[in-house]
Amino acid sequence: MARIAVIGAGMGALAAAARLAVAGHRVAVYERTDTYGGALRRFERDGFSFDTGPALLPLPAVYRDLFVKTGKEPLESCVELVQVDPSARHVFADGTEVSLPNASRAGVVAALDEGLGAGAGQRWGDFLVRAREAWDRTRRPLLEEPLWPNWQVLAEREPYPSVPHKRLLRTRRAGTLAEIGAWELRDPRLTALLESHALGYGLDPRVTPASAAVLPYMEHAFGTWYVRGGLRELARAVHERCLARKVEFHFGADVTGVLEKDGRASGVECADGSVAEADFVVAGLAPGALARLTAGTVVRGDGDVPPQPAAASRLTVLLALRGARPEGTAHRTVVHAPDREAELEALFGTAAGASRPTVTVLRPDDPRTAPADHEAVTLTTVVPARPGRSHDDPADHMITVAERAVPGLRDRLLWSEVSTPDDIADATGAEGGAVPVPALAAGGGRLLHPANSTRVPGLYAVGGWAHPGGGLPHAGMSGALVAGLIVEGPEFRGSQ
């Protein structure tokens, strides 16, 4: 039985802790804040309840597997999972709207043909076929296995099978999401639909590799799910599973250093001067923060993946509304920006923030989130992750956009609260409130993440800032990979 110190109580760290504990190890988690869950936080006021982090769950199979492997009670006995249908309603810049059914390619094709015109659904359906091929080519090395030592193979090969496109007497293939939209989808609304999946993670579609086609594919293939009571309930369930497996938690424990002895990690030191010895240390931290805890020890080297581009953050507005949620209301509505170029320049260039950004409106059909005859609505948009950046009147801009999806919104408004990137930084410790992106192939390796094994023996990285990257499913997968590397050793190659 090994002693294992886990730094942080984010979802990846909790997943690793539960798996390691059930393997017979003695696991202690050290979390600098007063609670668990990382970005999965909840805001409550006057009987209203809101998720302030992720609010929908793709690929619930990751957490089903976690619960199967760590105890007798399955996930569905610990939380109530609800498949969201329609998956999303989209309101485009030209005023057209379309609601896309959940996990139904045929249904999506029919809805797009009806909403956007004949041929739109077929083009999107053909795109999904190609996206599936990219998924099949990258699923295992990007999600189910530790990062390959020869990761350059993933960086150099574009797995998305683009359609040949003749341009200026030359045949070219789409290398970015923007080129897929322009050359293969050939409809600004389909392009907006495609790019919204990248923008949701703060990725610039103009430079994001075509391999990001797997993001919309995952949603269409595996569905979108909601946890009754909010996704904070998922964090609660995983935390309780850890407690059931005898994981020890220390909240308010700010780890200031990773101890080393004989060239390997040997424990952690906290801000109060206390020391916890350990045979292994698992860190759910961004690479910069992890480097600071190792007193200058190099945890990444020349053979590691290149540094990622600057990450983005999220701005969230919580709205308490009088009046019940109308029957038939979509759980999620994406209101697309009227000026794509202005929005991209505001996010990824030097221009000022767009006054009408793309806004996601979440309206769960969940009586646990609001008093009777009231409604809890959450608005989110992507913003740059820049420390100290101010966001003037964010609620007003976003409410103006959301009125296209929620008629009479301002007349129903009781109060609002704003969750800023600074709040994300407080919850997760990520500089500027940055939100990590999922690992993606191609693009020179810019969207790969550091391996779970570090150059310090006995020290492992877990969570969204390590392989396989950001997003709730990916965090759960990172926990499984770290547990496998510790339990089975460096020859571990993932679940079969």
GROMACS .gro file of C-alpha atoms in nm:
model
  496
    1MET     CA    1   0.000   0.000   0.000
    2ALA     CA    2   0.149   0.331  -0.110
    3ARG     CA    3   0.092   0.673   0.041
    4ILE     CA    4  -0.039   0.913  -0.224
    5ALA     CA    5  -0.076   1.291  -0.188
    6VAL     CA    6  -0.315   1.457  -0.433
    7ILE     CA    7  -0.286   1.833  -0.482
    8GLY     CA    8  -0.623   1.987  -0.563
    9ALA     CA    9  -0.979   1.855  -0.554
   10GLY     CA   10  -1.084   1.917  -0.914
   11MET     CA   11  -1.273   1.648  -1.101
   12GLY     CA   12  -0.963   1.487  -1.251
   13ALA     CA   13  -0.794   1.475  -0.911
   14LEU     CA   14  -1.106   1.327  -0.747
   15ALA     CA   15  -1.132   1.062  -1.021
   16ALA     CA   16  -0.769   0.963  -0.966
   17ALA     CA   17  -0.811   0.961  -0.588
   18ALA     CA   18  -1.113   0.729  -0.597
   19ARG     CA   19  -0.946   0.486  -0.837
   20LEU     CA   20  -0.620   0.479  -0.639
   21ALA     CA   21  -0.802   0.428  -0.311
   22VAL     CA   22  -1.000   0.131  -0.442
   23ALA     CA   23  -0.669  -0.018  -0.560
   24GLY     CA   24  -0.563  -0.030  -0.197
   25HIS     CA   25  -0.354   0.285  -0.162
   26ARG     CA   26  -0.377   0.540   0.119
   27VAL     CA   27  -0.484   0.864  -0.049
   28ALA     CA   28  -0.495   1.216   0.096
   29VAL     CA   29  -0.623   1.519  -0.098
   30TYR     CA   30  -0.492   1.870  -0.023
   31GLU     CA   31  -0.719   2.147  -0.152
   32ARG     CA   32  -0.641   2.517  -0.101
   33THR     CA   33  -1.008   2.624  -0.109
   34ASP     CA   34  -1.285   2.514   0.127
   35THR     CA   35  -1.460   2.272  -0.110
   36TYR     CA   36  -1.420   2.015  -0.386
   37GLY     CA   37  -1.508   2.011  -0.756
   38GLY     CA   38  -1.275   2.268  -0.910
   39ALA     CA   39  -1.482   2.473  -1.154
   40LEU     CA   40  -1.801   2.281  -1.068
   41ARG     CA   41  -1.939   2.536  -0.823
   42ARG     CA   42  -2.290   2.642  -0.726
   43PHE     CA   43  -2.439   2.983  -0.645
   44GLU     CA   44  -2.753   2.996  -0.432
   45ARG     CA   45  -2.973   3.291  -0.337
   46ASP     CA   46  -3.341   3.335  -0.244
   47GLY     CA   47  -3.426   2.977  -0.336
   48PHE     CA   48  -3.252   2.998  -0.677
   49SER     CA   49  -2.960   2.769  -0.761
   50PHE     CA   50  -2.713   2.801  -1.050
   51ASP     CA   51  -2.412   2.616  -1.185
   52THR     CA   52  -2.126   2.866  -1.224
   53GLY     CA   53  -1.903   2.625  -1.416
   54PRO     CA   54  -1.986   2.358  -1.674
   55ALA     CA   55  -2.361   2.299  -1.690
   56LEU     CA   56  -2.396   2.007  -1.934
   57LEU     CA   57  -2.224   1.670  -1.946
   58PRO     CA   58  -2.105   1.506  -2.267
   59LEU     CA   59  -1.980   1.147  -2.265
   60PRO     CA   60  -2.133   1.039  -1.931
   61ALA     CA   61  -1.980   0.696  -1.996
   62VAL     CA   62  -1.656   0.829  -1.847
   63TYR     CA   63  -1.819   0.879  -1.508
   64ARG     CA   64  -2.027   0.565  -1.538
   65ASP     CA   65  -1.697   0.378  -1.573
   66LEU     CA   66  -1.554   0.559  -1.270
   67PHE     CA   67  -1.846   0.450  -1.053
   68VAL     CA   68  -1.841   0.093  -1.183
   69LYS     CA   69  -1.468   0.063  -1.109
   70THR     CA   70  -1.484   0.219  -0.761
   71GLY     CA   71  -1.793   0.067  -0.598
   72LYS     CA   72  -2.118  -0.124  -0.623
   73GLU     CA   73  -2.347   0.176  -0.671
   74PRO     CA   74  -2.363   0.287  -1.036
   75LEU     CA   75  -2.362   0.654  -1.132
   76GLU     CA   76  -2.737   0.663  -1.192
   77SER     CA   77  -2.803   0.560  -0.832
   78CYS     CA   78  -2.601   0.861  -0.709
   79VAL     CA   79  -2.725   1.133  -0.946
   80GLU     CA   80  -3.019   1.168  -1.183
   81LEU     CA   81  -2.900   1.195  -1.543
   82VAL     CA   82  -3.136   1.353  -1.796
   83GLN     CA   83  -3.076   1.349  -2.170
   84VAL     CA   84  -3.133   1.701  -2.304
   85ASP     CA   85  -3.370   1.710  -2.602
   86PRO     CA   86  -3.343   1.908  -2.815
   87SER     CA   87  -2.969   1.912  -2.771
   88ALA     CA   88  -2.966   2.281  -2.858
   89ARG     CA   89  -3.167   2.551  -3.026
   90HIS     CA   90  -2.961   2.782  -3.247
   91VAL     CA   91  -3.059   3.141  -3.326
   92PHE     CA   92  -2.849   3.267  -3.617
   93ALA     CA   93  -2.749   3.618  -3.714
   94ASP     CA   94  -3.002   3.636  -3.999
   95GLY     CA   95  -3.289   3.547  -3.765
   96THR     CA   96  -3.332   3.185  -3.873
   97GLU     CA   97  -3.362   2.927  -3.598
   98VAL     CA   98  -3.321   2.553  -3.574
   99SER     CA   99  -3.356   2.303  -3.289
  100LEU     CA  100  -3.131   1.999  -3.315
  101PRO     CA  101  -3.243   1.667  -3.163
  102ASN     CA  102  -3.010   1.489  -2.924
  103ALA     CA  103  -2.788   1.208  -3.054
  104SER     CA  104  -2.975   1.159  -3.382
  105ARG     CA  105  -2.788   1.216  -3.706
  106ALA     CA  106  -3.101   1.159  -3.916
  107GLY     CA  107  -3.300   1.394  -3.695
  108VAL     CA  108  -3.033   1.664  -3.718
  109VAL     CA  109  -3.019   1.634  -4.098
  110ALA     CA  110  -3.397   1.668  -4.123
  111ALA     CA  111  -3.405   1.965  -3.883
  112LEU     CA  112  -3.134   2.151  -4.073
  113ASP     CA  113  -3.304   2.091  -4.408
  114GLU     CA  114  -3.629   2.225  -4.268
  115GLY     CA  115  -3.477   2.521  -4.085
  116LEU     CA  116  -3.196   2.627  -4.320
  117GLY     CA  117  -3.312   2.499  -4.656
  118ALA     CA  118  -3.278   2.186  -4.866
  119GLY     CA  119  -2.922   2.056  -4.884
  120ALA     CA  120  -2.805   2.208  -4.554
  121GLY     CA  121  -2.876   1.889  -4.361
  122GLN     CA  122  -2.702   1.671  -4.617
  123ARG     CA  123  -2.387   1.885  -4.607
  124TRP     CA  124  -2.382   1.870  -4.227
  125GLY     CA  125  -2.451   1.497  -4.230
  126ASP     CA  126  -2.165   1.436  -4.474
  127PHE     CA  127  -1.941   1.646  -4.248
  128LEU     CA  128  -2.034   1.431  -3.948
  129VAL     CA  129  -1.932   1.119  -4.141
  130ARG     CA  130  -1.587   1.271  -4.198
  131ALA     CA  131  -1.574   1.389  -3.835
  132ARG     CA  132  -1.642   1.034  -3.724
  133GLU     CA  133  -1.340   0.917  -3.920
  134ALA     CA  134  -1.127   1.176  -3.739
  135TRP     CA  135  -1.274   1.054  -3.409
  136ASP     CA  136  -1.197   0.689  -3.489
  137ARG     CA  137  -0.839   0.779  -3.579
  138THR     CA  138  -0.768   0.982  -3.265
  139ARG     CA  139  -0.996   0.851  -2.989
  140ARG     CA  140  -0.754   0.601  -2.840
  141PRO     CA  141  -0.422   0.793  -2.853
  142LEU     CA  142  -0.583   1.120  -2.747
  143LEU     CA  143  -0.823   1.000  -2.479
  144GLU     CA  144  -0.759   0.643  -2.365
  145GLU     CA  145  -0.381   0.606  -2.361
  146PRO     CA  146  -0.099   0.795  -2.191
  147LEU     CA  147   0.054   1.050  -2.425
  148TRP     CA  148   0.280   0.876  -2.675
  149PRO     CA  149   0.655   0.945  -2.639
  150ASN     CA  150   0.650   1.010  -3.015
  151TRP     CA  151   0.359   1.255  -2.981
  152GLN     CA  152   0.490   1.434  -3.292
  153VAL     CA  153   0.300   1.176  -3.496
  154LEU     CA  154  -0.023   1.315  -3.352
  155ALA     CA  155   0.097   1.671  -3.409
  156GLU     CA  156   0.191   1.632  -3.774
  157ARG     CA  157  -0.090   1.418  -3.913
  158GLU     CA  158  -0.429   1.578  -3.977
  159PRO     CA  159  -0.684   1.302  -3.910
  160TYR     CA  160  -0.979   1.486  -4.062
  161PRO     CA  161  -1.038   1.360  -4.421
  162SER     CA  162  -1.107   1.691  -4.591
  163VAL     CA  163  -1.286   1.710  -4.924
  164PRO     CA  164  -1.056   1.824  -5.208
  165HIS     CA  165  -1.125   2.188  -5.295
  166LYS     CA  166  -1.011   2.362  -5.612
  167ARG     CA  167  -0.886   2.712  -5.537
  168LEU     CA  168  -0.692   2.927  -5.781
  169LEU     CA  169  -0.622   2.629  -6.008
  170ARG     CA  170  -0.485   2.434  -5.714
  171THR     CA  171  -0.643   2.150  -5.522
  172ARG     CA  172  -0.642   2.213  -5.149
  173ARG     CA  173  -0.788   2.048  -4.841
  174ALA     CA  174  -0.929   2.220  -4.537
  175GLY     CA  175  -0.671   2.246  -4.261
  176THR     CA  176  -0.873   2.454  -4.015
  177LEU     CA  177  -1.230   2.465  -3.890
  178ALA     CA  178  -1.285   2.793  -4.074
  179GLU     CA  179  -1.183   2.630  -4.402
  180ILE     CA  180  -1.419   2.338  -4.339
  181GLY     CA  181  -1.698   2.590  -4.298
  182ALA     CA  182  -1.608   2.790  -4.608
  183TRP     CA  183  -1.522   2.502  -4.844
  184GLU     CA  184  -1.738   2.210  -4.727
  185LEU     CA  185  -2.041   2.351  -4.544
  186ARG     CA  186  -2.079   2.662  -4.764
  187ASP     CA  187  -2.343   2.830  -4.547
  188PRO     CA  188  -2.262   3.095  -4.285
  189ARG     CA  189  -2.517   2.942  -4.050
  190LEU     CA  190  -2.364   2.595  -4.074
  191THR     CA  191  -2.025   2.758  -4.027
  192ALA     CA  192  -2.154   2.931  -3.713
  193LEU     CA  193  -2.289   2.597  -3.588
  194LEU     CA  194  -1.953   2.429  -3.648
  195GLU     CA  195  -1.744   2.708  -3.500
  196SER     CA  196  -1.960   2.742  -3.188
  197HIS     CA  197  -1.820   2.411  -3.064
  198ALA     CA  198  -1.467   2.552  -3.083
  199LEU     CA  199  -1.560   2.896  -2.950
  200GLY     CA  200  -1.715   2.731  -2.646
  201TYR     CA  201  -1.363   2.625  -2.546
  202GLY     CA  202  -1.205   2.956  -2.645
  203LEU     CA  203  -1.053   2.822  -2.968
  204ASP     CA  204  -1.008   3.050  -3.270
  205PRO     CA  205  -1.163   2.860  -3.564
  206ARG     CA  206  -0.940   3.049  -3.808
  207VAL     CA  207  -0.633   2.865  -3.678
  208THR     CA  208  -0.782   2.565  -3.495
  209PRO     CA  209  -0.694   2.245  -3.686
  210ALA     CA  210  -0.964   2.060  -3.875
  211SER     CA  211  -0.927   1.776  -3.623
  212ALA     CA  212  -1.151   1.983  -3.393
  213ALA     CA  213  -1.436   1.838  -3.599
  214VAL     CA  214  -1.443   1.571  -3.327
  215LEU     CA  215  -1.600   1.826  -3.087
  216PRO     CA  216  -1.939   1.850  -3.262
  217TYR     CA  217  -1.915   1.481  -3.349
  218MET     CA  218  -1.891   1.383  -2.981
  219GLU     CA  219  -2.205   1.578  -2.902
  220HIS     CA  220  -2.404   1.438  -3.193
  221ALA     CA  221  -2.285   1.080  -3.140
  222PHE     CA  222  -2.301   1.048  -2.762
  223GLY     CA  223  -2.559   1.306  -2.668
  224THR     CA  224  -2.577   1.587  -2.418
  225TRP     CA  225  -2.682   1.525  -2.059
  226TYR     CA  226  -2.792   1.727  -1.759
  227VAL     CA  227  -2.761   1.628  -1.394
  228ARG     CA  228  -3.080   1.702  -1.201
  229GLY     CA  229  -3.002   1.972  -0.947
  230GLY     CA  230  -2.707   2.094  -1.155
  231LEU     CA  231  -2.364   1.954  -1.235
  232ARG     CA  232  -2.245   2.040  -0.887
  233GLU     CA  233  -2.435   1.723  -0.795
  234LEU     CA  234  -2.186   1.523  -1.003
  235ALA     CA  235  -1.899   1.670  -0.802
  236ARG     CA  236  -2.084   1.584  -0.481
  237ALA     CA  237  -2.133   1.224  -0.592
  238VAL     CA  238  -1.766   1.179  -0.686
  239HIS     CA  239  -1.656   1.336  -0.357
  240GLU     CA  240  -1.885   1.100  -0.165
  241ARG     CA  241  -1.745   0.805  -0.359
  242CYS     CA  242  -1.396   0.915  -0.252
  243LEU     CA  243  -1.509   0.933   0.112
  244ALA     CA  244  -1.662   0.586   0.083
  245ARG     CA  245  -1.325   0.458  -0.039
  246LYS     CA  246  -1.155   0.620   0.266
  247VAL     CA  247  -0.988   0.908   0.081
  248GLU     CA  248  -0.877   1.169   0.334
  249PHE     CA  249  -0.951   1.536   0.258
  250HIS     CA  250  -0.770   1.846   0.384
  251PHE     CA  251  -0.949   2.166   0.282
  252GLY     CA  252  -0.787   2.507   0.324
  253ALA     CA  253  -0.453   2.331   0.274
  254ASP     CA  254  -0.240   2.545   0.042
  255VAL     CA  255   0.042   2.328  -0.091
  256THR     CA  256   0.356   2.539  -0.137
  257GLY     CA  257   0.603   2.274  -0.242
  258VAL     CA  258   0.655   1.921  -0.368
  259LEU     CA  259   0.923   1.749  -0.164
  260GLU     CA  260   1.192   1.539  -0.327
  261LYS     CA  261   1.422   1.273  -0.187
  262ASP     CA  262   1.679   1.072  -0.377
  263GLY     CA  263   1.561   1.227  -0.704
  264ARG     CA  264   1.190   1.145  -0.673
  265ALA     CA  265   0.878   1.305  -0.528
  266SER     CA  266   0.845   1.226  -0.157
  267GLY     CA  267   0.557   1.437  -0.031
  268VAL     CA  268   0.413   1.786  -0.005
  269GLU     CA  269   0.466   2.090   0.215
  270CYS     CA  270   0.179   2.327   0.303
  271ALA     CA  271   0.172   2.699   0.375
  272ASP     CA  272   0.132   2.637   0.750
  273GLY     CA  273   0.465   2.454   0.752
  274SER     CA  274   0.317   2.106   0.781
  275VAL     CA  275   0.469   1.825   0.577
  276ALA     CA  276   0.298   1.512   0.444
  277GLU     CA  277   0.526   1.233   0.327
  278ALA     CA  278   0.413   1.032   0.026
  279ASP     CA  279   0.537   0.767  -0.214
  280PHE     CA  280   0.360   0.939  -0.505
  281VAL     CA  281   0.231   1.292  -0.563
  282VAL     CA  282  -0.055   1.366  -0.804
  283ALA     CA  283  -0.095   1.733  -0.897
  284GLY     CA  284  -0.411   1.880  -1.049
  285LEU     CA  285  -0.241   2.206  -1.144
  286ALA     CA  286  -0.153   2.411  -1.450
  287PRO     CA  287   0.206   2.349  -1.568
  288GLY     CA  288   0.328   2.688  -1.443
  289ALA     CA  289   0.185   2.632  -1.097
  290LEU     CA  290   0.329   2.281  -1.085
  291ALA     CA  291   0.674   2.411  -1.181
  292ARG     CA  292   0.660   2.664  -0.896
  293LEU     CA  293   0.594   2.385  -0.646
  294THR     CA  294   0.897   2.186  -0.756
  295ALA     CA  295   1.149   2.458  -0.663
  296GLY     CA  296   1.271   2.501  -1.017
  297THR     CA  297   1.298   2.132  -1.099
  298VAL     CA  298   1.231   2.079  -1.468
  299VAL     CA  299   0.906   1.885  -1.503
  300ARG     CA  300   0.886   1.940  -1.877
  301GLY     CA  301   1.172   1.911  -2.122
  302ASP     CA  302   1.265   1.971  -2.484
  303GLY     CA  303   1.090   1.650  -2.587
  304ASP     CA  304   0.757   1.756  -2.441
  305VAL     CA  305   0.465   1.910  -2.627
  306PRO     CA  306   0.500   2.277  -2.720
  307PRO     CA  307   0.341   2.543  -2.498
  308GLN     CA  308  -0.027   2.598  -2.566
  309PRO     CA  309  -0.163   2.925  -2.705
  310ALA     CA  310  -0.320   3.168  -2.459
  311ALA     CA  311  -0.636   3.020  -2.314
  312ALA     CA  312  -0.972   3.190  -2.287
  313SER     CA  313  -1.213   3.217  -1.997
  314ARG     CA  314  -1.589   3.244  -1.946
  315LEU     CA  315  -1.819   3.518  -1.827
  316THR     CA  316  -2.143   3.396  -1.667
  317VAL     CA  317  -2.456   3.592  -1.579
  318LEU     CA  318  -2.708   3.434  -1.343
  319LEU     CA  319  -3.067   3.556  -1.382
  320ALA     CA  320  -3.352   3.508  -1.136
  321LEU     CA  321  -3.678   3.548  -1.329
  322ARG     CA  322  -4.037   3.576  -1.210
  323GLY     CA  323  -4.277   3.352  -1.395
  324ALA     CA  324  -4.252   2.982  -1.471
  325ARG     CA  325  -4.045   2.833  -1.753
  326PRO     CA  326  -4.277   2.798  -2.055
  327GLU     CA  327  -4.353   2.441  -2.155
  328GLY     CA  328  -4.145   2.320  -2.450
  329THR     CA  329  -3.859   2.562  -2.384
  330ALA     CA  330  -3.520   2.436  -2.501
  331HIS     CA  331  -3.271   2.367  -2.223
  332ARG     CA  332  -2.991   2.528  -2.424
  333THR     CA  333  -3.013   2.806  -2.683
  334VAL     CA  334  -2.708   2.941  -2.864
  335VAL     CA  335  -2.758   3.297  -2.989
  336HIS     CA  336  -2.491   3.353  -3.251
  337ALA     CA  337  -2.305   3.682  -3.288
  338PRO     CA  338  -2.425   3.909  -3.572
  339ASP     CA  339  -2.066   3.991  -3.676
  340ARG     CA  340  -1.837   3.687  -3.680
  341GLU     CA  341  -1.517   3.877  -3.762
  342ALA     CA  342  -1.576   4.139  -3.492
  343GLU     CA  343  -1.631   3.867  -3.234
  344LEU     CA  344  -1.318   3.675  -3.332
  345GLU     CA  345  -1.106   3.990  -3.327
  346ALA     CA  346  -1.244   4.081  -2.985
  347LEU     CA  347  -1.158   3.738  -2.849
  348PHE     CA  348  -0.831   3.663  -3.022
  349GLY     CA  349  -0.706   3.997  -3.155
  350THR     CA  350  -0.658   4.344  -3.013
  351ALA     CA  351  -1.005   4.487  -3.074
  352ALA     CA  352  -1.236   4.588  -2.790
  353GLY     CA  353  -1.493   4.337  -2.670
  354ALA     CA  354  -1.785   4.271  -2.904
  355SER     CA  355  -2.110   4.431  -2.786
  356ARG     CA  356  -2.310   4.137  -2.925
  357PRO     CA  357  -2.107   3.820  -2.861
  358THR     CA  358  -2.227   3.463  -2.903
  359VAL     CA  359  -2.422   3.382  -2.586
  360THR     CA  360  -2.540   3.044  -2.461
  361VAL     CA  361  -2.869   3.058  -2.271
  362LEU     CA  362  -2.937   2.771  -2.029
  363ARG     CA  363  -3.293   2.716  -1.905
  364PRO     CA  364  -3.310   2.379  -1.725
  365ASP     CA  365  -3.644   2.213  -1.669
  366ASP     CA  366  -3.557   2.148  -1.306
  367PRO     CA  367  -3.776   2.251  -1.011
  368ARG     CA  368  -3.474   2.220  -0.784
  369THR     CA  369  -3.315   2.532  -0.936
  370ALA     CA  370  -3.588   2.790  -0.862
  371PRO     CA  371  -3.890   2.857  -0.638
  372ALA     CA  372  -4.233   2.766  -0.772
  373ASP     CA  373  -4.347   2.986  -1.063
  374HIS     CA  374  -3.996   3.124  -1.111
  375GLU     CA  375  -3.709   3.038  -1.342
  376ALA     CA  376  -3.331   3.027  -1.305
  377VAL     CA  377  -3.152   3.119  -1.630
  378THR     CA  378  -2.777   3.117  -1.693
  379LEU     CA  379  -2.601   3.312  -1.969
  380THR     CA  380  -2.243   3.233  -2.068
  381THR     CA  381  -1.999   3.376  -2.319
  382VAL     CA  382  -1.629   3.335  -2.388
  383VAL     CA  383  -1.388   3.615  -2.294
  384PRO     CA  384  -1.009   3.645  -2.300
  385ALA     CA  385  -0.829   3.511  -1.993
  386ARG     CA  386  -0.634   3.822  -1.909
  387PRO     CA  387  -0.555   3.886  -1.542
  388GLY     CA  388  -0.702   4.215  -1.424
  389ARG     CA  389  -0.910   4.263  -1.738
  390SER     CA  390  -1.233   4.451  -1.671
  391HIS     CA  391  -1.561   4.366  -1.838
  392ASP     CA  392  -1.780   4.677  -1.854
  393ASP     CA  393  -2.154   4.613  -1.812
  394PRO     CA  394  -2.124   4.245  -1.910
  395ALA     CA  395  -2.469   4.159  -1.781
  396ASP     CA  396  -2.637   4.431  -1.985
  397HIS     CA  397  -2.469   4.327  -2.313
  398MET     CA  398  -2.545   3.960  -2.257
  399ILE     CA  399  -2.905   4.020  -2.151
  400THR     CA  400  -2.957   4.221  -2.469
  401VAL     CA  401  -2.836   3.922  -2.672
  402ALA     CA  402  -3.037   3.674  -2.464
  403GLU     CA  403  -3.361   3.864  -2.528
  404ARG     CA  404  -3.359   3.707  -2.875
  405ALA     CA  405  -3.401   3.371  -2.702
  406VAL     CA  406  -3.608   3.478  -2.399
  407PRO     CA  407  -3.875   3.733  -2.502
  408GLY     CA  408  -3.966   3.975  -2.223
  409LEU     CA  409  -3.653   3.885  -2.029
  410ARG     CA  410  -3.596   4.227  -1.874
  411ASP     CA  411  -3.958   4.255  -1.759
  412ARG     CA  412  -3.925   3.924  -1.571
  413LEU     CA  413  -3.588   3.998  -1.412
  414LEU     CA  414  -3.576   3.997  -1.032
  415TRP     CA  415  -3.200   4.016  -0.992
  416SER     CA  416  -2.876   3.909  -1.156
  417GLU     CA  417  -2.529   3.803  -1.046
  418VAL     CA  418  -2.212   3.798  -1.254
  419SER     CA  419  -1.940   3.532  -1.232
  420THR     CA  420  -1.616   3.664  -1.385
  421PRO     CA  421  -1.285   3.506  -1.485
  422ASP     CA  422  -1.153   3.623  -1.148
  423ASP     CA  423  -1.409   3.398  -0.981
  424ILE     CA  424  -1.291   3.105  -1.195
  425ALA     CA  425  -0.932   3.186  -1.095
  426ASP     CA  426  -1.031   3.180  -0.727
  427ALA     CA  427  -1.203   2.842  -0.770
  428THR     CA  428  -0.941   2.670  -0.984
  429GLY     CA  429  -0.617   2.862  -0.937
  430ALA     CA  430  -0.580   2.904  -1.315
  431GLU     CA  431  -0.419   3.237  -1.406
  432GLY     CA  432  -0.674   3.479  -1.547
  433GLY     CA  433  -0.949   3.223  -1.495
  434ALA     CA  434  -0.826   3.033  -1.800
  435VAL     CA  435  -1.027   2.726  -1.905
  436PRO     CA  436  -0.822   2.440  -2.056
  437VAL     CA  437  -0.917   2.304  -2.398
  438PRO     CA  438  -0.950   1.936  -2.495
  439ALA     CA  439  -0.648   1.772  -2.655
  440LEU     CA  440  -0.663   1.781  -3.036
  441ALA     CA  441  -0.442   1.628  -3.302
  442ALA     CA  442  -0.251   1.813  -3.577
  443GLY     CA  443  -0.174   2.186  -3.552
  444GLY     CA  444   0.190   2.120  -3.471
  445GLY     CA  445   0.098   1.986  -3.130
  446ARG     CA  446  -0.023   2.324  -3.000
  447LEU     CA  447  -0.339   2.163  -2.863
  448LEU     CA  448  -0.178   1.864  -2.699
  449HIS     CA  449  -0.119   1.874  -2.324
  450PRO     CA  450   0.178   1.771  -2.109
  451ALA     CA  451   0.198   1.402  -2.033
  452ASN     CA  452   0.060   1.269  -1.704
  453SER     CA  453   0.406   1.139  -1.614
  454THR     CA  454   0.657   1.415  -1.542
  455ARG     CA  455   1.036   1.423  -1.543
  456VAL     CA  456   1.028   1.392  -1.165
  457PRO     CA  457   0.981   1.022  -1.076
  458GLY     CA  458   0.678   0.972  -0.858
  459LEU     CA  459   0.515   1.302  -0.962
  460TYR     CA  460   0.211   1.290  -1.191
  461ALA     CA  461  -0.010   1.556  -1.350
  462VAL     CA  462  -0.388   1.517  -1.364
  463GLY     CA  463  -0.687   1.728  -1.470
  464GLY     CA  464  -0.761   1.965  -1.754
  465TRP     CA  465  -0.409   2.105  -1.782
  466ALA     CA  466  -0.258   1.761  -1.840
  467HIS     CA  467  -0.323   1.495  -2.104
  468PRO     CA  468  -0.592   1.459  -2.241
  469GLY     CA  469  -0.695   1.817  -2.168
  470GLY     CA  470  -0.997   2.017  -2.067
  471GLY     CA  471  -1.364   1.928  -2.038
  472LEU     CA  472  -1.541   1.709  -1.782
  473PRO     CA  473  -1.501   1.381  -1.974
  474HIS     CA  474  -1.133   1.451  -2.036
  475ALA     CA  475  -1.075   1.528  -1.668
  476GLY     CA  476  -1.226   1.193  -1.575
  477MET     CA  477  -1.009   1.020  -1.833
  478SER     CA  478  -0.695   1.186  -1.695
  479GLY     CA  479  -0.778   1.045  -1.353
  480ALA     CA  480  -0.805   0.697  -1.502
  481LEU     CA  481  -0.472   0.736  -1.683
  482VAL     CA  482  -0.285   0.856  -1.373
  483ALA     CA  483  -0.429   0.577  -1.162
  484GLY     CA  484  -0.325   0.325  -1.426
  485LEU     CA  485   0.030   0.460  -1.444
  486ILE     CA  486   0.071   0.441  -1.067
  487VAL     CA  487  -0.098   0.102  -1.015
  488GLU     CA  488   0.042  -0.077  -1.322
  489GLY     CA  489   0.359   0.123  -1.381
  490PRO     CA  490   0.504   0.306  -1.683
  491GLU     CA  491   0.411   0.021  -1.917
  492PHE     CA  492   0.041   0.098  -1.869
  493ARG     CA  493  -0.121   0.163  -2.206
  494GLY     CA  494  -0.480   0.240  -2.111
  495SER     CA  495  -0.794   0.036  -2.081
  496GLN     CA  496  -0.855  -0.223  -2.348
   0.00000   0.00000   0.00000
